[in-house]
Coordinates of C-alpha atoms in Angstrom, one line a residue:
M1 CA -1.7 65.7 -2.2
G2 CA -3.3 63.4 0.4
S3 CA -2.7 60.3 2.4
V4 CA -4.4 57.1 3.5
A5 CA -2.9 54.6 5.9
G6 CA 0.7 56.0 5.6
T7 CA 0.6 56.3 1.8
T8 CA 0.6 59.4 -0.4
V9 CA -1.4 60.2 -3.5
E10 CA 1.0 60.8 -6.4
V11 CA 0.3 62.5 -9.7
F12 CA 2.3 61.6 -12.8
T13 CA 2.2 62.9 -16.4
D14 CA 2.4 60.5 -19.3
D15 CA 6.2 61.2 -19.5
D16 CA 7.0 60.3 -15.9
V17 CA 4.5 57.6 -14.9
P18 CA 6.4 54.5 -13.8
E19 CA 5.9 51.5 -16.0
S20 CA 4.9 49.5 -13.0
V21 CA 1.9 51.8 -12.4
T22 CA 0.7 51.6 -16.0
W23 CA 0.9 47.8 -16.1
Q24 CA -0.9 47.4 -12.7
A25 CA -3.5 50.0 -13.8
V26 CA -4.3 48.2 -17.1
T27 CA -4.4 44.8 -15.3
L28 CA -6.8 46.2 -12.7
M29 CA -8.9 47.8 -15.5
R30 CA -9.0 44.4 -17.4
S31 CA -10.3 42.7 -14.2
E32 CA -12.8 45.4 -13.3
W33 CA -14.2 46.2 -16.8
P34 CA -13.4 43.2 -19.1
G35 CA -15.9 44.4 -21.8
L36 CA -13.7 47.5 -22.4
F37 CA -11.0 45.2 -23.9
D38 CA -13.0 43.9 -26.8
G39 CA -12.0 45.1 -30.2
G40 CA -9.4 47.8 -30.5
L41 CA -8.5 48.1 -26.8
R42 CA -7.8 44.4 -26.4
W43 CA -4.0 44.8 -26.3
I44 CA -3.4 48.2 -24.7
T45 CA -0.5 48.6 -22.4
R46 CA -1.4 52.1 -21.1
P47 CA -4.7 53.4 -19.9
F48 CA -4.7 56.4 -22.3
E49 CA -2.6 57.7 -25.2
D50 CA -0.6 60.9 -24.7
D51 CA -2.9 62.8 -27.2
V52 CA -5.3 63.5 -24.2
A53 CA -2.5 64.7 -21.9
P54 CA -3.3 62.0 -19.2
R55 CA -2.4 62.8 -15.6
Y56 CA -2.2 59.6 -13.5
V57 CA -3.5 60.0 -10.0
V58 CA -2.3 57.0 -7.9
L59 CA -2.2 55.7 -4.4
R60 CA 0.6 53.2 -3.8
H61 CA 2.2 51.3 -1.0
G62 CA 5.8 50.9 -2.3
E63 CA 5.3 49.6 -5.8
V64 CA 1.8 48.1 -5.1
L65 CA -1.0 50.1 -6.8
L66 CA -3.9 50.5 -4.4
S67 CA -6.1 53.0 -6.3
H68 CA -5.9 54.8 -9.5
A69 CA -7.6 57.5 -11.7
V70 CA -6.7 59.4 -14.8
V71 CA -7.5 63.0 -15.5
L72 CA -7.5 63.8 -19.2
R73 CA -8.2 66.6 -21.6
V74 CA -11.1 65.5 -23.7
P75 CA -10.7 66.7 -27.3
D76 CA -13.6 68.9 -28.6
E77 CA -14.2 66.4 -31.5
V78 CA -15.2 63.9 -28.8
H79 CA -17.7 65.9 -26.8
R80 CA -18.5 68.7 -29.3
T81 CA -19.7 71.2 -26.7
G82 CA -17.3 74.0 -27.5
L83 CA -16.1 74.0 -23.9
R84 CA -12.8 73.0 -22.4
V85 CA -13.6 69.6 -20.9
A86 CA -11.6 67.5 -18.5
G87 CA -12.5 63.8 -18.1
V88 CA -11.9 61.7 -15.1
A89 CA -11.6 58.0 -16.0
S90 CA -10.5 54.6 -14.8
V91 CA -11.3 55.4 -11.1
V92 CA -10.7 52.0 -9.5
T93 CA -9.4 50.5 -6.3
S94 CA -7.9 47.1 -6.1
P95 CA -10.4 44.8 -4.2
P96 CA -8.3 44.1 -1.1
Y97 CA -8.1 47.8 -0.4
R98 CA -11.7 48.9 -0.9
G99 CA -13.5 50.5 1.9
E100 CA -10.3 52.0 3.3
G101 CA -10.7 55.5 1.8
C102 CA -8.2 54.8 -1.1
G103 CA -10.7 55.6 -3.9
S104 CA -11.9 58.8 -2.0
A105 CA -8.3 60.0 -1.7
V106 CA -7.6 59.5 -5.4
L107 CA -10.9 61.1 -6.4
R108 CA -10.2 64.2 -4.2
A109 CA -6.8 64.6 -5.8
A110 CA -8.3 64.2 -9.3
G111 CA -10.9 66.8 -8.4
A112 CA -8.2 69.2 -7.3
L113 CA -6.5 68.7 -10.7
V114 CA -9.6 69.5 -12.7
D115 CA -10.7 72.4 -10.5
G116 CA -7.3 74.1 -11.0
G117 CA -6.7 73.0 -14.6
G118 CA -8.4 75.8 -16.6
F119 CA -11.3 73.7 -17.7
D120 CA -14.9 74.8 -18.1
V121 CA -16.4 71.5 -17.0
A122 CA -15.3 68.1 -16.0
G123 CA -17.1 64.9 -16.5
L124 CA -17.0 61.2 -15.6
F125 CA -19.1 58.1 -16.3
C126 CA -19.9 55.6 -13.6
A127 CA -22.2 52.8 -12.6
P128 CA -25.5 54.3 -11.2
S129 CA -24.7 52.5 -7.9
L130 CA -21.7 54.8 -7.5
E131 CA -23.7 58.1 -7.7
S132 CA -23.4 58.8 -3.9
F133 CA -19.7 58.1 -3.9
Y134 CA -19.0 60.7 -6.6
A135 CA -21.6 63.1 -5.2
R136 CA -19.8 63.3 -1.9
S137 CA -16.8 64.6 -3.8
G138 CA -18.7 67.4 -5.6
W139 CA -19.8 65.7 -8.7
S140 CA -23.4 66.4 -10.0
T141 CA -25.7 63.9 -11.7
C142 CA -26.7 64.7 -15.3
P143 CA -29.9 62.8 -15.9
G144 CA -30.0 63.7 -19.6
G145 CA -27.8 60.7 -20.3
T146 CA -25.1 60.1 -22.8
V147 CA -25.0 58.4 -26.3
E148 CA -21.8 57.2 -27.8
D149 CA -21.4 57.6 -31.5
G150 CA -22.6 54.4 -33.2
A151 CA -24.3 53.0 -30.1
D152 CA -27.9 51.7 -30.4
G153 CA -29.1 53.7 -27.4
P154 CA -28.1 55.7 -24.3
S155 CA -25.2 54.5 -22.2
P156 CA -26.2 52.6 -19.1
D157 CA -23.5 54.6 -17.2
L158 CA -24.4 57.6 -15.2
R159 CA -22.8 60.9 -16.4
M160 CA -21.6 63.2 -13.6
M161 CA -20.1 66.6 -14.0
R162 CA -18.5 69.6 -12.3
F163 CA -19.2 73.1 -13.6
L164 CA -16.0 75.0 -13.1
S165 CA -15.9 78.3 -15.1
P166 CA -18.5 81.0 -16.0
A167 CA -18.8 79.3 -19.4
G168 CA -19.3 75.9 -17.8
R169 CA -21.9 77.3 -15.4
A170 CA -23.7 79.0 -18.3
A171 CA -24.0 75.6 -20.0
E172 CA -24.9 73.7 -16.9
R173 CA -28.7 73.4 -17.4
R174 CA -28.2 72.2 -21.0
L175 CA -25.5 69.7 -20.0
R176 CA -27.5 68.4 -17.1
E177 CA -30.8 67.9 -18.9
E178 CA -30.0 67.1 -22.6
P179 CA -28.5 63.9 -23.9
L180 CA -24.8 64.4 -24.7
T181 CA -23.5 62.6 -27.8
V182 CA -19.8 61.8 -27.5
G183 CA -17.3 60.2 -29.8
W184 CA -16.2 57.8 -27.0
C185 CA -16.9 57.6 -23.3
W186 CA -13.8 58.4 -21.3

């Protein structure tokens, strides 16, 4: 799907993702976002369960994971918009390979998956400092914010979206400007 420094972006389903990829991805996620591993996620061995039909987008050199993202189908009971929603999650590049285009290559491939996946909209959550990184790949900021069920207030993460179908574009103004309450932030 794309290449950076002699490597190729690969896409795997939950059925064919190599175990070495899932272990490295979870280890990288633990290092990057340790707070995610409190409570029920503490002992996970895969980034997502198969009920969200994860597609793993990875950039590897041999067996070494350089960068990773997951494209998933977000169940309606999570976002409650009535739309077909794709989520992009766990976009992360291992620190030694940052600044080399690895994350951009993975994000482009993930964008191609959501664009061609029959979804109405796609969303992701990121640190506000990463807004320009995602905007360069076609993601739009949604200043309305996001509230996760049971949270005391809005998430500090920035919600960014792509509006893909006529139904998604019809909901764009509402989704950009109004807070979105979700069952969990992917």
